[in-house]
Short mmCIF file of N, CA, C and O in Angstrom, two decimals:
data_model
loop_
_atom_site.label_atom_id
_atom_site.label_comp_id
_atom_site.label_asym_id
_atom_site.label_seq_id
_atom_site.Cartn_x
_atom_site.Cartn_y
_atom_site.Cartn_z
N MET J 1 72.14 112.49 80.02
CA MET J 1 72.56 113.86 79.79
C MET J 1 71.57 114.50 78.83
O MET J 1 71.26 113.95 77.79
N ALA J 2 71.09 115.64 79.20
CA ALA J 2 70.11 116.34 78.36
C ALA J 2 70.80 116.91 77.13
O ALA J 2 71.95 117.33 77.17
N ASP J 3 70.06 116.89 76.01
CA ASP J 3 70.65 117.35 74.75
C ASP J 3 71.03 118.82 74.79
O ASP J 3 72.03 119.23 74.23
N GLY J 4 70.26 119.64 75.49
CA GLY J 4 70.53 121.07 75.52
C GLY J 4 71.72 121.45 76.38
O GLY J 4 72.28 122.53 76.23
N ASN J 5 72.13 120.57 77.29
CA ASN J 5 73.22 120.90 78.20
C ASN J 5 74.59 120.52 77.65
O ASN J 5 75.60 120.88 78.23
N ASN J 6 74.64 119.78 76.57
CA ASN J 6 75.91 119.31 76.03
C ASN J 6 76.43 120.31 75.01
O ASN J 6 75.76 120.64 74.04
N MET J 7 77.67 120.80 75.21
CA MET J 7 78.21 121.80 74.30
C MET J 7 78.47 121.23 72.90
O MET J 7 78.49 121.96 71.93
N LEU J 8 78.66 119.91 72.80
CA LEU J 8 78.89 119.31 71.48
C LEU J 8 77.59 119.11 70.72
O LEU J 8 77.62 118.85 69.52
N ASN J 9 76.46 119.22 71.37
CA ASN J 9 75.21 118.92 70.71
C ASN J 9 74.39 120.18 70.42
O ASN J 9 73.19 120.13 70.32
N LYS J 10 75.05 121.30 70.28
CA LYS J 10 74.35 122.53 69.89
C LYS J 10 74.26 122.56 68.37
O LYS J 10 75.16 122.10 67.67
N PRO J 11 73.17 123.08 67.84
CA PRO J 11 73.02 123.12 66.38
C PRO J 11 74.11 123.98 65.72
O PRO J 11 74.57 124.95 66.29
N PHE J 12 74.53 123.57 64.56
CA PHE J 12 75.51 124.34 63.81
C PHE J 12 75.12 124.32 62.33
O PHE J 12 74.42 123.42 61.88
N GLY J 13 75.58 125.29 61.60
CA GLY J 13 75.31 125.33 60.16
C GLY J 13 73.82 125.37 59.86
O GLY J 13 73.13 126.32 60.19
N LEU J 14 73.29 124.33 59.25
CA LEU J 14 71.90 124.28 58.83
C LEU J 14 71.03 123.59 59.88
O LEU J 14 70.21 122.73 59.57
N ASN J 15 71.24 123.94 61.15
CA ASN J 15 70.52 123.34 62.27
C ASN J 15 70.72 121.82 62.34
O ASN J 15 69.80 121.07 62.61
N ILE J 16 71.92 121.38 62.05
CA ILE J 16 72.25 119.96 62.14
C ILE J 16 72.73 119.69 63.55
O ILE J 16 73.58 120.40 64.08
N LYS J 17 72.19 118.67 64.19
CA LYS J 17 72.57 118.29 65.54
C LYS J 17 73.29 116.95 65.49
O LYS J 17 72.95 116.08 64.70
N VAL J 18 74.29 116.81 66.35
CA VAL J 18 75.02 115.55 66.44
C VAL J 18 74.14 114.56 67.20
O VAL J 18 73.59 114.89 68.26
N PRO J 19 74.01 113.32 66.71
CA PRO J 19 73.18 112.34 67.41
C PRO J 19 73.73 112.03 68.80
O PRO J 19 74.93 112.06 69.03
N THR J 20 72.82 111.73 69.73
CA THR J 20 73.20 111.44 71.11
C THR J 20 74.13 110.24 71.18
O THR J 20 75.07 110.21 71.98
N ARG J 21 73.91 109.24 70.34
CA ARG J 21 74.76 108.04 70.33
C ARG J 21 76.20 108.42 69.98
O ARG J 21 77.15 107.90 70.57
N THR J 22 76.38 109.31 69.05
CA THR J 22 77.71 109.76 68.65
C THR J 22 78.40 110.48 69.81
O THR J 22 79.59 110.30 70.04
N ILE J 23 77.63 111.29 70.52
CA ILE J 23 78.18 112.00 71.68
C ILE J 23 78.66 111.00 72.72
O ILE J 23 79.75 111.12 73.27
N LYS J 24 77.84 109.98 73.01
CA LYS J 24 78.21 108.97 74.01
C LYS J 24 79.46 108.20 73.57
O LYS J 24 80.35 107.93 74.36
N GLN J 25 79.51 107.84 72.29
CA GLN J 25 80.69 107.12 71.78
C GLN J 25 81.94 107.98 71.87
O GLN J 25 83.02 107.49 72.21
N THR J 26 81.81 109.26 71.59
CA THR J 26 82.95 110.17 71.69
C THR J 26 83.44 110.27 73.12
O THR J 26 84.65 110.24 73.39
N GLN J 27 82.52 110.37 74.06
CA GLN J 27 82.89 110.44 75.47
C GLN J 27 83.57 109.15 75.92
O GLN J 27 84.57 109.19 76.64
N GLU J 28 83.03 108.00 75.52
CA GLU J 28 83.64 106.72 75.90
C GLU J 28 85.05 106.59 75.32
O GLU J 28 85.98 106.15 76.00
N THR J 29 85.21 106.99 74.07
CA THR J 29 86.52 106.92 73.43
C THR J 29 87.52 107.82 74.14
O THR J 29 88.66 107.44 74.40
N ALA J 30 87.09 109.03 74.49
CA ALA J 30 87.98 109.97 75.18
C ALA J 30 88.37 109.42 76.55
O ALA J 30 89.54 109.49 76.95
N GLN J 31 87.41 108.86 77.28
CA GLN J 31 87.71 108.31 78.60
C GLN J 31 88.66 107.12 78.50
O GLN J 31 89.61 107.00 79.28
N ASN J 32 88.44 106.24 77.54
CA ASN J 32 89.32 105.07 77.37
C ASN J 32 90.73 105.50 76.97
O ASN J 32 91.71 104.91 77.41
N THR J 33 90.82 106.53 76.15
CA THR J 33 92.13 107.02 75.72
C THR J 33 92.89 107.62 76.90
O THR J 33 94.07 107.33 77.09
N VAL J 34 92.21 108.43 77.68
CA VAL J 34 92.87 109.07 78.83
C VAL J 34 93.28 108.02 79.86
O VAL J 34 94.39 108.04 80.38
N ASN J 35 92.39 107.08 80.15
CA ASN J 35 92.71 106.02 81.11
C ASN J 35 93.86 105.16 80.60
O ASN J 35 94.74 104.79 81.36
N GLY J 36 93.87 104.84 79.33
CA GLY J 36 94.94 104.03 78.75
C GLY J 36 96.27 104.77 78.70
O GLY J 36 97.33 104.18 78.76
N LEU J 37 96.21 106.09 78.62
CA LEU J 37 97.41 106.91 78.55
C LEU J 37 98.18 106.86 79.86
O LEU J 37 99.41 106.77 79.87
N TRP J 38 97.48 106.90 80.99
CA TRP J 38 98.13 106.95 82.30
C TRP J 38 98.33 105.58 82.92
O TRP J 38 99.02 105.46 83.93
N GLN J 39 97.74 104.53 82.36
CA GLN J 39 97.80 103.21 82.97
C GLN J 39 99.23 102.68 83.12
O GLN J 39 99.56 102.12 84.17
N PRO J 40 100.14 102.84 82.14
CA PRO J 40 101.52 102.36 82.35
C PRO J 40 102.21 103.04 83.53
O PRO J 40 102.95 102.40 84.27
N LEU J 41 101.94 104.32 83.73
CA LEU J 41 102.53 105.02 84.87
C LEU J 41 102.01 104.46 86.19
O LEU J 41 102.78 104.21 87.12
N PHE J 42 100.71 104.24 86.26
CA PHE J 42 100.13 103.68 87.49
C PHE J 42 100.65 102.27 87.74
O PHE J 42 100.90 101.90 88.89
N ASN J 43 100.82 101.47 86.69
CA ASN J 43 101.37 100.12 86.85
C ASN J 43 102.80 100.19 87.38
O ASN J 43 103.19 99.41 88.25
N PHE J 44 103.60 101.11 86.85
CA PHE J 44 104.98 101.26 87.30
C PHE J 44 105.03 101.64 88.78
O PHE J 44 105.84 101.10 89.54
N ILE J 45 104.18 102.55 89.18
CA ILE J 45 104.16 102.97 90.58
C ILE J 45 103.74 101.82 91.48
O ILE J 45 104.32 101.61 92.54
N ASP J 46 102.73 101.05 91.06
CA ASP J 46 102.28 99.91 91.86
C ASP J 46 103.37 98.85 91.99
O ASP J 46 103.57 98.28 93.06
N GLU J 47 104.08 98.56 90.90
CA GLU J 47 105.12 97.53 90.92
C GLU J 47 106.32 97.95 91.77
O GLU J 47 106.99 97.11 92.36
N ASN J 48 106.60 99.23 91.84
CA ASN J 48 107.78 99.72 92.54
C ASN J 48 107.40 100.49 93.80
O ASN J 48 108.09 101.43 94.19
N GLN J 49 106.34 100.08 94.44
CA GLN J 49 105.84 100.78 95.63
C GLN J 49 106.88 100.80 96.75
O GLN J 49 106.98 101.77 97.48
N ALA J 50 107.69 99.74 96.87
CA ALA J 50 108.70 99.69 97.94
C ALA J 50 109.73 100.80 97.79
O ALA J 50 110.22 101.35 98.78
N VAL J 51 110.05 101.15 96.56
CA VAL J 51 111.01 102.23 96.32
C VAL J 51 110.41 103.57 96.74
O VAL J 51 111.06 104.36 97.42
N PHE J 52 109.17 103.81 96.36
CA PHE J 52 108.55 105.10 96.62
C PHE J 52 108.19 105.29 98.10
O PHE J 52 108.15 106.41 98.59
N LYS J 53 107.93 104.21 98.81
CA LYS J 53 107.62 104.31 100.23
C LYS J 53 108.88 104.43 101.07
O LYS J 53 108.80 104.76 102.24
N GLY J 54 110.04 104.13 100.53
CA GLY J 54 111.28 104.26 101.27
C GLY J 54 111.78 102.95 101.87
O GLY J 54 112.76 102.95 102.60
N ASP J 55 111.12 101.84 101.57
CA ASP J 55 111.54 100.54 102.12
C ASP J 55 112.93 100.16 101.61
O ASP J 55 113.74 99.61 102.36
N ILE J 56 113.21 100.43 100.36
CA ILE J 56 114.51 100.09 99.79
C ILE J 56 115.61 100.92 100.45
O ILE J 56 116.68 100.42 100.78
N ALA J 57 115.34 102.19 100.67
CA ALA J 57 116.32 103.05 101.33
C ALA J 57 116.61 102.57 102.75
O ALA J 57 117.77 102.59 103.20
N LYS J 58 115.59 102.09 103.45
CA LYS J 58 115.79 101.56 104.80
C LYS J 58 116.66 100.30 104.77
O LYS J 58 117.52 100.12 105.63
N GLU J 59 116.42 99.44 103.79
CA GLU J 59 117.23 98.22 103.65
C GLU J 59 118.69 98.58 103.36
O GLU J 59 119.60 97.99 103.95
N ILE J 60 118.90 99.52 102.46
CA ILE J 60 120.27 99.94 102.13
C ILE J 60 120.95 100.52 103.36
O ILE J 60 122.12 100.20 103.65
N GLU J 61 120.24 101.34 104.10
CA GLU J 61 120.81 101.94 105.31
C GLU J 61 121.14 100.86 106.34
O GLU J 61 122.18 100.93 107.01
N LYS J 62 120.28 99.86 106.47
CA LYS J 62 120.52 98.77 107.42
C LYS J 62 121.80 98.02 107.04
O LYS J 62 122.64 97.74 107.90
N TYR J 63 121.97 97.71 105.76
CA TYR J 63 123.17 96.97 105.34
C TYR J 63 124.42 97.84 105.43
O TYR J 63 125.51 97.34 105.73
N ASN J 64 124.29 99.13 105.17
CA ASN J 64 125.44 100.02 105.35
C ASN J 64 125.87 100.06 106.81
O ASN J 64 127.07 100.05 107.13
N LEU J 65 124.92 100.12 107.73
CA LEU J 65 125.21 100.12 109.16
C LEU J 65 125.87 98.81 109.59
O LEU J 65 126.84 98.81 110.34
N MET J 66 125.34 97.69 109.08
CA MET J 66 125.95 96.40 109.40
C MET J 66 127.39 96.33 108.89
O MET J 66 128.29 95.86 109.59
N SER J 67 127.61 96.82 107.68
CA SER J 67 128.95 96.82 107.10
C SER J 67 129.90 97.69 107.92
O SER J 67 131.06 97.32 108.17
N TYR J 68 129.40 98.86 108.34
CA TYR J 68 130.23 99.74 109.16
C TYR J 68 130.58 99.07 110.49
O TYR J 68 131.72 99.16 110.94
N ASN J 69 129.61 98.44 111.12
CA ASN J 69 129.85 97.78 112.41
C ASN J 69 130.87 96.65 112.28
O ASN J 69 131.74 96.48 113.15
N VAL J 70 130.78 95.87 111.22
CA VAL J 70 131.76 94.81 111.01
C VAL J 70 133.14 95.41 110.79
O VAL J 70 134.14 94.95 111.35
N GLY J 71 133.20 96.47 109.97
CA GLY J 71 134.48 97.14 109.73
C GLY J 71 135.06 97.75 111.00
O GLY J 71 136.27 97.67 111.24
N ALA J 72 134.19 98.34 111.82
CA ALA J 72 134.65 98.94 113.08
C ALA J 72 135.20 97.86 114.01
O ALA J 72 136.23 98.05 114.67
N ALA J 73 134.54 96.72 114.08
CA ALA J 73 135.01 95.62 114.92
C ALA J 73 136.34 95.09 114.42
O ALA J 73 137.25 94.79 115.21
N LEU J 74 136.50 95.01 113.11
CA LEU J 74 137.77 94.54 112.55
C LEU J 74 138.89 95.56 112.79
O LEU J 74 140.03 95.17 113.04
N ARG J 75 138.57 96.85 112.69
CA ARG J 75 139.58 97.87 112.93
C ARG J 75 140.04 97.87 114.39
O ARG J 75 141.19 98.17 114.68
N LYS J 76 139.15 97.56 115.30
CA LYS J 76 139.51 97.48 116.71
C LYS J 76 140.38 96.26 116.99
O LYS J 76 141.09 96.22 117.98
N GLY J 77 140.25 95.27 116.15
CA GLY J 77 140.97 94.03 116.40
C GLY J 77 140.22 93.14 117.38
O GLY J 77 140.81 92.30 118.05
N ASN J 78 138.94 93.33 117.49
CA ASN J 78 138.12 92.55 118.42
C ASN J 78 137.91 91.16 117.82
O ASN J 78 137.15 90.97 116.88
N THR J 79 138.58 90.18 118.40
CA THR J 79 138.46 88.83 117.88
C THR J 79 137.42 88.00 118.65
O THR J 79 137.17 86.87 118.31
N ASN J 80 136.82 88.58 119.68
CA ASN J 80 135.82 87.86 120.47
C ASN J 80 134.45 87.89 119.81
O ASN J 80 133.58 87.12 120.17
N GLY J 81 134.24 88.78 118.91
CA GLY J 81 132.94 88.91 118.25
C GLY J 81 132.66 87.72 117.36
O GLY J 81 133.57 87.03 116.89
N GLY J 82 131.43 87.44 117.19
CA GLY J 82 131.04 86.32 116.32
C GLY J 82 129.69 86.59 115.71
O GLY J 82 129.02 87.56 116.02
N PHE J 83 129.32 85.73 114.83
CA PHE J 83 128.04 85.85 114.15
C PHE J 83 127.09 84.81 114.71
O PHE J 83 127.47 83.67 114.96
N ASP J 84 125.86 85.21 114.90
CA ASP J 84 124.83 84.28 115.36
C ASP J 84 124.25 83.59 114.13
O ASP J 84 123.43 84.17 113.43
N VAL J 85 124.72 82.36 113.89
CA VAL J 85 124.27 81.65 112.69
C VAL J 85 123.10 80.74 112.99
O VAL J 85 122.57 80.11 112.09
N LYS J 86 122.66 80.67 114.22
CA LYS J 86 121.54 79.80 114.57
C LYS J 86 120.21 80.44 114.23
O LYS J 86 119.21 79.76 114.15
N GLY J 87 120.18 81.73 114.02
CA GLY J 87 118.95 82.37 113.61
C GLY J 87 118.26 82.97 114.72
O GLY J 87 117.30 83.45 114.96
#
């Protein structure tokens, strides 16, 4: 980065300029702080991706439908129905 293009490295007061190394360290610190600030949110989203994609809602809907079907069969009094336990 050229010294003249950086807004932090313009002369101030008695023509004092901030050293280039200080500018680079400031930029690195700012980037690390911003990245560290959002990292817990990104980790949470990655860990709970199934919730955000809707996989959990599909599973809940599937079990609700199964429960309803079992209840409907019981309400009918259908005793011929059975469960396939062989897989």
